[in-house]
Amino acid sequence: MQGLSLKQNQQQNLSPQQIQYIKLLQIPTAELAARIEEELEDNPALEEGLDHNEEQEPRETLDDLEREEMEVGDYLQDDYAGYKMAGDSYDPNEETRERPLATESSTQEYLLNQIRYVVRTEREEVLAQQIIGSLEEDGYLRRNIESIVNDLAFTQGFETDYDEVEQVLFKVQSLDPAGIAARTLQECLSLQLHRKESESPAHLLAIRLVDDFFEEFSKKHFNILLSKLAITEEELKKAMQVITHLNPKPGGGDDAPIAPYLQPDFIITNQNGKIEIKINGKNAPELRVSRAFQEMLQTYDKGDKQQKDIKEAVTFIKHKLDSASWFISAIQQRQGTLMKTMESIVAKQYDFFLTGDESVLKPMKMKEIAAMIEMDISTVSRVVSAKSVQADFGIYPLKYFFSEGITHESGEDFSTREVKNILREIIEQEPSSEPHSDEDLEQLLLERGFVVKRRTVAKYRDQLGIPVARLRKHL
């Protein structure tokens, strides 16, 4: 007979309120108003507007979200004053500025919006626009480069050549989503793999499979791969799992919206040398818990709770009131977390927000910001995801401000973005008949005081959309 045994263990689970907060934290401003509208339709205890008989600021603290349950008496004794979303960024005396509309954009519009981050001249911008306009619905560029050269010559009188178009194509391929503008499935997968900064053995093996052994891999000649690469079946399986998680159709197909238009989540202004930060909440309605529902609960509470219909009514009303209060608290906590995170980013990159000079950007990791706001790195990751900030000199994705650092021989830390700019400058000044190899670039950076290994140089070059030396050669 099988014996019975008891086993005790501890398990940490997120409450429904915490899950709701996490989901709200991750969505950008462009989607927040729609999410609030959805909640308003679903929960009659949640209403738009403020109770003008009550004080304008909510009385609950951010800790309210962590309460496991709320008593009926909470509503019988005290009203919830509501949460004024628009108040986060609205000032009636403030100068009215045009802001991007919270609309979904097509793949092409999303790519065109990113162009200015990668092109350096108007000429490159024309080429990038032509390339993006030639993409098919799944995100691939199946029109050959010679045809694009001819299109530009016939339709715009724009003279170019294969090499110039290809160099701009590499820059378009550096845009989001990863894999966009690939000419083949192999190139699409390779672009995605090289975009991910992972040094895991499975990831590195996946790169070799796609870059060097794609024919064998695509034809499932696994025995040949095991022999040529001298790896085990388990290692091959892990690498294949990495590849199968990539997106073979980065454009989404059917010209589907892939991301919201960059509506800023934060608005930063320079007020006489002092940086002011506001959360953009103009599109989000003001919220409050329904007074009518609270009064209804009081009425039912006086009835005979032994009656089934009264008991069910009290349970239903209490559930809706709880949900309304939790939702308001979750939004309140979301706004507080967003503000704390943005304040820390601005503190770290203060010189940039004063001047707009990219050369003053400092190396910054999410782990640093997490330590500054005393929260988990996963929270910072959710805040940064799909969020953007509007400064006096443009709109920037929050991810733009995060980069690794490289220490100069003088001991000063430089962001990898600054090192990439120096690398781009070196390549632009190289002789066209004898372009620098990656080994040459490694040495030239070393002469400037930057110790960067050849493999890292190649990675930075790829991320800049710059081809290898043999493709840059012009006789």
Coordinates of C-alpha atoms in Angstrom, one line a residue:
M1 CA 0.0 0.0 0.0
Q2 CA 1.4 3.4 -1.0
G3 CA 2.1 5.6 2.0
L4 CA 0.8 9.1 2.5
S5 CA 3.1 12.0 3.3
L6 CA 2.7 15.7 4.0
K7 CA 5.1 18.3 2.5
Q8 CA 5.1 21.9 3.4
N9 CA 6.6 24.6 1.2
Q10 CA 6.4 28.3 0.6
Q11 CA 5.3 29.8 -2.6
Q12 CA 5.1 33.4 -3.6
N13 CA 2.1 34.4 -5.7
L14 CA 1.0 37.8 -7.1
S15 CA -2.3 39.1 -6.0
P16 CA -4.9 40.1 -8.7
Q17 CA -4.2 43.8 -7.8
Q18 CA -0.4 43.4 -8.3
I19 CA -1.0 41.6 -11.6
Q20 CA -3.2 44.5 -12.7
Y21 CA -0.6 47.0 -11.7
I22 CA 2.1 45.2 -13.6
K23 CA 0.0 45.1 -16.7
L24 CA -0.8 48.8 -16.5
L25 CA 2.8 49.7 -15.8
Q26 CA 3.9 48.1 -19.1
I27 CA 1.4 49.7 -21.5
P28 CA 2.4 53.0 -23.1
T29 CA 0.3 56.2 -22.9
A30 CA -1.1 55.6 -26.3
E31 CA -2.9 52.5 -25.0
L32 CA -3.7 53.7 -21.5
A33 CA -6.8 55.7 -22.4
A34 CA -8.2 52.7 -24.3
R35 CA -7.5 50.4 -21.3
I36 CA -9.3 52.8 -19.0
E37 CA -12.3 53.0 -21.3
E38 CA -12.4 49.2 -21.4
E39 CA -12.5 49.2 -17.5
L40 CA -15.2 51.9 -17.5
E41 CA -17.4 49.8 -19.7
D42 CA -16.8 46.6 -17.7
N43 CA -17.3 48.1 -14.2
P44 CA -20.3 50.3 -13.4
A45 CA -18.8 51.2 -10.1
L46 CA -16.0 53.1 -11.8
E47 CA -16.9 56.5 -13.2
E48 CA -15.3 59.4 -15.0
G49 CA -14.9 62.7 -13.3
L50 CA -14.1 64.0 -9.8
D51 CA -16.3 64.4 -6.8
H52 CA -16.1 68.1 -6.4
N53 CA -17.4 67.9 -2.9
E54 CA -14.3 66.0 -1.9
E55 CA -10.7 67.1 -1.9
Q56 CA -9.0 66.9 -5.3
E57 CA -6.2 64.6 -4.4
P58 CA -6.8 60.9 -3.6
R59 CA -6.5 60.0 0.1
E60 CA -5.4 56.4 -0.4
T61 CA -1.6 55.8 -0.4
L62 CA 0.3 53.6 -2.8
D63 CA 0.3 50.9 -0.2
D64 CA -3.4 50.3 -0.7
L65 CA -2.7 48.2 -3.7
E66 CA -1.0 45.6 -1.5
R67 CA -4.0 45.0 0.8
E68 CA -5.3 41.5 0.2
E69 CA -9.0 42.4 0.7
M70 CA -11.1 45.4 1.6
E71 CA -13.9 45.5 4.1
V72 CA -17.4 46.7 3.3
G73 CA -17.0 49.3 6.1
D74 CA -14.2 50.9 4.1
Y75 CA -16.9 52.2 1.7
L76 CA -19.5 52.9 4.3
Q77 CA -17.3 55.2 6.3
D78 CA -15.2 57.0 3.7
D79 CA -15.5 58.0 0.1
Y80 CA -12.8 57.5 -2.4
A81 CA -12.1 60.9 -3.9
G82 CA -11.0 59.7 -7.3
Y83 CA -7.8 60.1 -9.2
K84 CA -7.2 63.1 -11.5
M85 CA -5.2 61.5 -14.4
A86 CA -5.2 64.7 -16.5
G87 CA -3.7 66.7 -13.6
D88 CA -0.4 64.9 -14.0
S89 CA 0.5 67.0 -17.0
Y90 CA -2.2 69.6 -17.6
D91 CA -1.7 73.2 -16.7
P92 CA -4.4 75.7 -18.0
N93 CA -1.7 78.4 -18.2
E94 CA 0.7 76.3 -20.2
E95 CA 1.3 77.1 -23.8
T96 CA -0.6 74.7 -26.0
R97 CA 1.7 72.4 -28.0
E98 CA 1.0 70.0 -30.8
R99 CA 1.4 66.4 -29.6
P100 CA 1.3 63.2 -31.7
L101 CA -2.1 61.6 -31.8
A102 CA -2.5 58.2 -30.1
T103 CA -3.1 56.2 -33.2
E104 CA -1.9 52.9 -34.5
S105 CA 0.6 53.1 -37.3
S106 CA 1.4 50.8 -40.1
T107 CA 4.7 49.0 -40.4
Q108 CA 6.0 51.6 -42.9
E109 CA 4.9 54.5 -40.8
Y110 CA 6.6 53.0 -37.7
L111 CA 9.8 52.5 -39.7
L112 CA 9.7 56.0 -41.2
N113 CA 9.4 57.5 -37.7
Q114 CA 12.7 55.8 -36.7
I115 CA 14.7 56.9 -39.7
R116 CA 16.2 60.0 -38.1
Y117 CA 18.0 57.9 -35.5
V118 CA 20.1 56.2 -38.2
V119 CA 20.5 58.4 -41.2
R120 CA 22.9 61.3 -41.3
T121 CA 22.1 63.2 -44.5
E122 CA 19.0 64.1 -46.6
R123 CA 20.4 61.9 -49.3
E124 CA 20.4 58.8 -47.0
E125 CA 16.9 59.7 -45.9
V126 CA 15.6 59.6 -49.5
L127 CA 17.2 56.2 -50.0
A128 CA 15.8 54.9 -46.7
Q129 CA 12.3 56.1 -47.6
Q130 CA 12.6 54.3 -50.9
I131 CA 13.7 51.1 -49.3
I132 CA 11.0 51.2 -46.7
G133 CA 8.4 51.9 -49.4
S134 CA 9.6 48.8 -51.3
L135 CA 9.1 46.4 -48.4
E136 CA 6.4 43.8 -48.6
E137 CA 3.7 43.1 -46.0
D138 CA 5.8 40.5 -44.2
G139 CA 8.7 43.0 -43.8
Y140 CA 11.0 41.5 -46.5
L141 CA 12.8 43.4 -49.3
R142 CA 12.3 41.2 -52.3
R143 CA 12.8 43.9 -54.8
N144 CA 16.5 43.7 -55.9
I145 CA 18.7 46.7 -55.3
E146 CA 19.3 47.3 -59.0
S147 CA 15.6 47.8 -59.4
I148 CA 15.5 50.3 -56.5
V149 CA 18.4 52.2 -58.2
N150 CA 16.4 52.4 -61.4
D151 CA 13.2 53.4 -59.6
L152 CA 14.9 56.4 -58.0
A153 CA 16.4 57.4 -61.4
F154 CA 13.2 57.2 -63.3
T155 CA 10.7 58.5 -60.8
Q156 CA 12.8 61.1 -58.9
G157 CA 15.8 61.8 -61.1
F158 CA 17.9 60.6 -58.2
E159 CA 21.2 59.1 -59.3
T160 CA 22.7 56.5 -57.0
D161 CA 24.4 53.1 -57.2
Y162 CA 24.2 49.6 -55.8
D163 CA 26.8 50.2 -53.0
E164 CA 25.2 53.4 -51.7
V165 CA 21.7 51.8 -51.6
E166 CA 23.1 48.7 -49.8
Q167 CA 24.8 50.8 -47.2
V168 CA 21.5 52.6 -46.4
L169 CA 19.7 49.2 -46.4
F170 CA 22.0 48.1 -43.6
K171 CA 20.9 51.1 -41.6
V172 CA 17.2 50.3 -42.3
Q173 CA 17.9 46.8 -41.1
S174 CA 19.0 48.2 -37.8
L175 CA 15.5 49.6 -37.1
D176 CA 12.8 47.9 -35.0
P177 CA 11.4 45.3 -35.3
A178 CA 14.6 43.2 -35.6
G179 CA 14.8 41.4 -38.9
I180 CA 13.0 44.0 -40.9
A181 CA 14.1 44.7 -44.5
A182 CA 15.8 41.3 -44.8
R183 CA 16.2 39.9 -48.3
T184 CA 16.1 36.3 -47.3
L185 CA 14.9 34.2 -44.4
Q186 CA 18.6 33.5 -43.5
E187 CA 19.3 37.2 -43.3
C188 CA 16.1 37.9 -41.3
L189 CA 17.1 35.3 -38.7
S190 CA 20.7 36.5 -38.6
L191 CA 19.7 40.1 -38.1
Q192 CA 17.6 39.1 -35.1
L193 CA 20.3 36.9 -33.6
H194 CA 23.0 39.5 -33.9
R195 CA 20.7 42.2 -32.4
K196 CA 20.4 40.2 -29.1
E197 CA 23.4 40.8 -26.9
S198 CA 23.7 37.3 -25.5
E199 CA 26.9 35.4 -24.9
S200 CA 25.2 32.1 -24.0
P201 CA 26.6 29.0 -25.8
A202 CA 23.2 28.2 -27.3
H203 CA 22.9 31.7 -28.7
L204 CA 26.4 31.7 -30.2
L205 CA 25.8 28.3 -31.7
A206 CA 22.5 29.5 -33.2
I207 CA 24.5 32.3 -34.9
R208 CA 26.9 29.8 -36.4
L209 CA 24.0 27.6 -37.6
V210 CA 22.3 30.5 -39.4
D211 CA 25.4 32.3 -40.7
D212 CA 27.6 29.4 -41.7
F213 CA 25.4 26.3 -42.0
F214 CA 22.0 27.5 -43.0
E215 CA 21.6 25.1 -45.9
E216 CA 22.3 22.1 -43.7
F217 CA 20.1 23.5 -41.0
S218 CA 17.2 24.3 -43.3
K219 CA 17.3 20.8 -44.9
K220 CA 17.5 19.2 -41.4
H221 CA 20.8 17.5 -42.0
F222 CA 21.4 17.2 -38.3
N223 CA 24.0 14.4 -38.5
I224 CA 26.1 16.5 -40.8
L225 CA 25.8 19.5 -38.4
L226 CA 26.8 17.3 -35.4
S227 CA 29.9 16.2 -37.2
K228 CA 31.0 19.5 -38.7
L229 CA 30.4 21.5 -35.5
A230 CA 31.6 18.7 -33.1
I231 CA 28.6 19.3 -30.8
T232 CA 26.2 17.1 -28.9
E233 CA 22.5 16.6 -29.7
E234 CA 21.6 18.5 -26.6
E235 CA 23.6 21.5 -27.6
L236 CA 22.1 21.4 -31.1
K237 CA 18.6 21.2 -29.6
K238 CA 19.2 24.2 -27.4
A239 CA 20.5 26.3 -30.4
M240 CA 17.4 25.2 -32.4
Q241 CA 15.1 26.4 -29.6
V242 CA 16.8 29.8 -29.8
I243 CA 16.2 30.0 -33.6
T244 CA 12.6 28.8 -33.4
H245 CA 11.7 31.6 -31.1
L246 CA 12.7 34.2 -33.7
N247 CA 10.1 35.9 -35.9
P248 CA 10.2 34.8 -39.5
K249 CA 7.8 37.6 -40.5
P250 CA 8.9 40.8 -38.8
G251 CA 6.5 43.0 -40.7
G252 CA 3.5 41.1 -39.3
G253 CA 1.8 40.6 -42.6
D254 CA -1.3 42.4 -44.0
D255 CA 0.3 45.7 -43.2
A256 CA -0.8 45.1 -39.6
P257 CA 0.0 47.7 -37.0
I258 CA 3.0 46.6 -35.1
A259 CA 3.5 49.4 -32.6
P260 CA 1.8 52.6 -31.4
Y261 CA 2.9 55.9 -32.9
L262 CA 5.4 57.5 -30.6
Q263 CA 3.1 59.5 -28.4
P264 CA 5.4 60.7 -25.6
D265 CA 4.7 59.2 -22.1
F266 CA 6.8 62.0 -20.5
I267 CA 7.3 65.6 -21.4
I268 CA 10.5 67.3 -20.4
T269 CA 11.1 71.0 -20.6
N270 CA 14.1 73.2 -19.8
Q271 CA 12.9 76.1 -17.7
N272 CA 15.8 78.5 -17.4
G273 CA 18.4 75.7 -16.8
K274 CA 16.1 73.6 -14.6
I275 CA 14.6 70.4 -16.0
E276 CA 10.8 69.9 -15.4
I277 CA 9.3 66.4 -15.9
K278 CA 5.6 65.8 -16.5
I279 CA 3.7 62.6 -17.2
N280 CA 1.6 62.9 -20.3
G281 CA -1.9 62.1 -19.2
K282 CA -4.1 64.5 -21.2
N283 CA -5.8 61.7 -23.1
A284 CA -6.7 59.7 -19.9
P285 CA -10.0 60.5 -18.1
E286 CA -10.4 61.4 -14.5
L287 CA -11.6 58.5 -12.4
R288 CA -13.6 58.0 -9.2
V289 CA -15.5 55.3 -7.4
S290 CA -19.3 55.6 -8.0
R291 CA -21.1 57.3 -5.0
A292 CA -24.3 55.7 -6.2
F293 CA -22.8 52.2 -5.8
Q294 CA -21.5 53.0 -2.3
E295 CA -25.0 54.2 -1.3
M296 CA -26.5 51.1 -2.8
L297 CA -24.2 49.0 -0.7
Q298 CA -25.3 50.8 2.4
T299 CA -28.9 50.2 1.5
Y300 CA -28.4 46.4 0.9
D301 CA -26.3 46.1 4.0
K302 CA -29.3 47.1 6.1
G303 CA -31.4 44.3 4.6
D304 CA -31.7 40.7 5.7
K305 CA -28.3 39.2 4.7
Q306 CA -29.8 35.7 5.1
Q307 CA -31.8 36.2 2.0
K308 CA -30.1 34.8 -1.1
D309 CA -30.8 37.6 -3.4
I310 CA -29.6 40.3 -0.9
K311 CA -26.5 38.3 -0.2
E312 CA -25.7 38.0 -3.9
A313 CA -26.4 41.7 -4.4
V314 CA -24.0 42.7 -1.6
T315 CA -21.3 40.3 -3.0
F316 CA -21.7 41.7 -6.5
I317 CA -21.6 45.4 -5.4
K318 CA -18.6 44.9 -3.1
H319 CA -16.7 43.1 -5.9
K320 CA -17.3 46.0 -8.3
L321 CA -16.4 48.6 -5.7
D322 CA -13.2 46.7 -4.8
S323 CA -12.3 46.4 -8.5
A324 CA -12.9 50.1 -9.1
S325 CA -10.7 51.1 -6.1
W326 CA -8.0 48.6 -7.0
F327 CA -7.9 49.9 -10.6
I328 CA -7.6 53.6 -9.5
S329 CA -4.9 52.6 -7.0
A330 CA -3.0 50.6 -9.7
I331 CA -3.1 53.6 -12.0
Q332 CA -1.9 55.9 -9.2
Q333 CA 0.9 53.5 -8.4
R334 CA 1.8 53.3 -12.1
Q335 CA 2.1 57.0 -12.4
G336 CA 4.3 57.2 -9.2
T337 CA 6.6 54.4 -10.5
L338 CA 6.9 56.1 -13.9
M339 CA 7.8 59.4 -12.4
K340 CA 10.4 57.9 -10.0
T341 CA 12.0 56.1 -12.9
M342 CA 12.0 59.1 -15.3
E343 CA 13.5 61.3 -12.5
S344 CA 16.3 58.8 -12.1
I345 CA 17.0 58.7 -15.8
V346 CA 17.1 62.5 -16.0
A347 CA 19.4 62.7 -13.0
K348 CA 21.8 60.3 -14.8
Q349 CA 21.5 62.0 -18.2
Y350 CA 21.0 65.6 -16.9
D351 CA 23.5 67.2 -19.3
F352 CA 21.8 65.6 -22.3
F353 CA 18.3 66.9 -21.4
L354 CA 19.8 70.4 -21.0
T355 CA 21.7 70.5 -24.3
G356 CA 20.5 67.7 -26.5
D357 CA 24.1 66.8 -27.2
E358 CA 24.4 63.0 -27.7
S359 CA 28.1 63.1 -26.9
V360 CA 27.3 63.8 -23.3
L361 CA 25.2 60.7 -22.8
K362 CA 26.6 58.5 -20.0
P363 CA 26.7 54.8 -19.8
M364 CA 23.6 53.6 -18.0
K365 CA 22.2 50.2 -17.2
M366 CA 18.7 49.3 -16.0
K367 CA 20.3 47.8 -13.0
E368 CA 21.6 51.2 -12.0
I369 CA 18.1 52.8 -12.3
A370 CA 16.6 49.9 -10.4
A371 CA 19.0 50.5 -7.5
M372 CA 18.3 54.3 -7.5
I373 CA 14.5 53.8 -7.2
E374 CA 14.9 50.7 -5.0
M375 CA 12.8 48.5 -7.2
D376 CA 13.4 45.3 -9.1
I377 CA 15.1 45.5 -12.5
S378 CA 12.0 43.8 -14.0
T379 CA 10.0 46.9 -13.0
V380 CA 12.4 49.2 -14.7
S381 CA 12.2 47.0 -17.8
R382 CA 8.4 47.3 -17.9
V383 CA 8.6 51.1 -17.4
V384 CA 11.1 51.4 -20.3
S385 CA 9.2 49.1 -22.6
A386 CA 7.4 51.0 -25.5
K387 CA 7.7 54.3 -23.6
S388 CA 9.1 57.6 -25.0
V389 CA 10.0 61.0 -23.8
Q390 CA 9.5 64.4 -25.5
A391 CA 12.3 66.9 -24.9
D392 CA 12.7 70.3 -26.4
F393 CA 14.7 68.8 -29.3
G394 CA 12.7 65.7 -30.2
I395 CA 11.0 62.5 -29.1
Y396 CA 13.2 59.6 -27.9
P397 CA 12.4 56.1 -26.9
L398 CA 13.4 55.5 -23.3
K399 CA 15.6 52.6 -24.4
Y400 CA 17.7 55.1 -26.3
F401 CA 19.3 56.3 -23.0
F402 CA 20.5 52.8 -21.9
S403 CA 23.8 51.6 -23.1
E404 CA 26.9 49.7 -21.8
G405 CA 30.0 51.6 -20.9
I406 CA 33.6 51.4 -22.1
T407 CA 36.5 52.7 -19.9
H408 CA 39.0 55.0 -21.7
E409 CA 42.7 54.6 -20.8
S410 CA 42.3 57.9 -19.0
G411 CA 39.8 56.2 -16.6
E412 CA 36.8 58.1 -17.9
D413 CA 33.7 56.0 -18.8
F414 CA 32.2 56.5 -22.3
S415 CA 28.8 55.0 -23.5
T416 CA 29.0 52.5 -26.3
R417 CA 26.9 54.9 -28.3
E418 CA 29.8 57.4 -28.2
V419 CA 32.3 54.7 -29.2
K420 CA 30.0 53.8 -32.1
N421 CA 30.0 57.4 -33.2
I422 CA 33.8 57.4 -33.2
L423 CA 33.9 54.2 -35.1
R424 CA 31.5 55.6 -37.7
E425 CA 33.7 58.7 -38.0
I426 CA 36.8 56.6 -38.6
I427 CA 35.1 54.6 -41.3
E428 CA 33.7 57.7 -43.0
Q429 CA 37.3 59.1 -43.2
E430 CA 38.9 55.9 -44.5
P431 CA 40.3 55.7 -48.1
S432 CA 37.6 54.3 -50.3
S433 CA 40.1 52.1 -52.2
E434 CA 41.5 50.5 -49.0
P435 CA 38.8 50.4 -46.3
H436 CA 39.8 49.4 -42.8
S437 CA 39.3 45.8 -41.8
D438 CA 37.8 45.0 -38.3
E439 CA 41.4 44.3 -37.1
D440 CA 42.5 47.8 -38.4
L441 CA 39.5 49.4 -36.7
E442 CA 40.4 47.7 -33.4
Q443 CA 43.9 49.1 -33.6
L444 CA 42.6 52.6 -34.5
L445 CA 40.3 52.7 -31.6
L446 CA 43.1 51.5 -29.3
E447 CA 45.2 54.5 -30.6
R448 CA 42.4 56.7 -29.3
G449 CA 42.4 55.0 -25.9
F450 CA 39.5 52.6 -26.3
V451 CA 40.3 48.9 -25.7
V452 CA 37.7 47.2 -27.9
K453 CA 38.1 43.6 -29.2
R454 CA 37.8 42.8 -32.9
R455 CA 34.6 40.8 -32.3
T456 CA 33.0 43.8 -30.5
V457 CA 34.1 46.1 -33.3
A458 CA 32.3 43.8 -35.8
K459 CA 29.2 43.9 -33.6
Y460 CA 29.2 47.7 -33.3
R461 CA 29.8 47.9 -37.1
D462 CA 26.8 45.7 -37.7
Q463 CA 24.6 47.7 -35.4
L464 CA 25.6 50.8 -37.3
G465 CA 24.5 49.2 -40.5
I466 CA 28.0 49.4 -42.0
P467 CA 29.1 46.5 -44.2
V468 CA 32.4 44.6 -44.0
A469 CA 35.5 46.1 -45.6
R470 CA 35.2 44.2 -48.9
L471 CA 31.7 45.7 -49.5
R472 CA 32.9 49.2 -48.7
K473 CA 35.7 49.1 -51.2
H474 CA 35.4 51.5 -54.2
L475 CA 38.0 51.3 -56.9

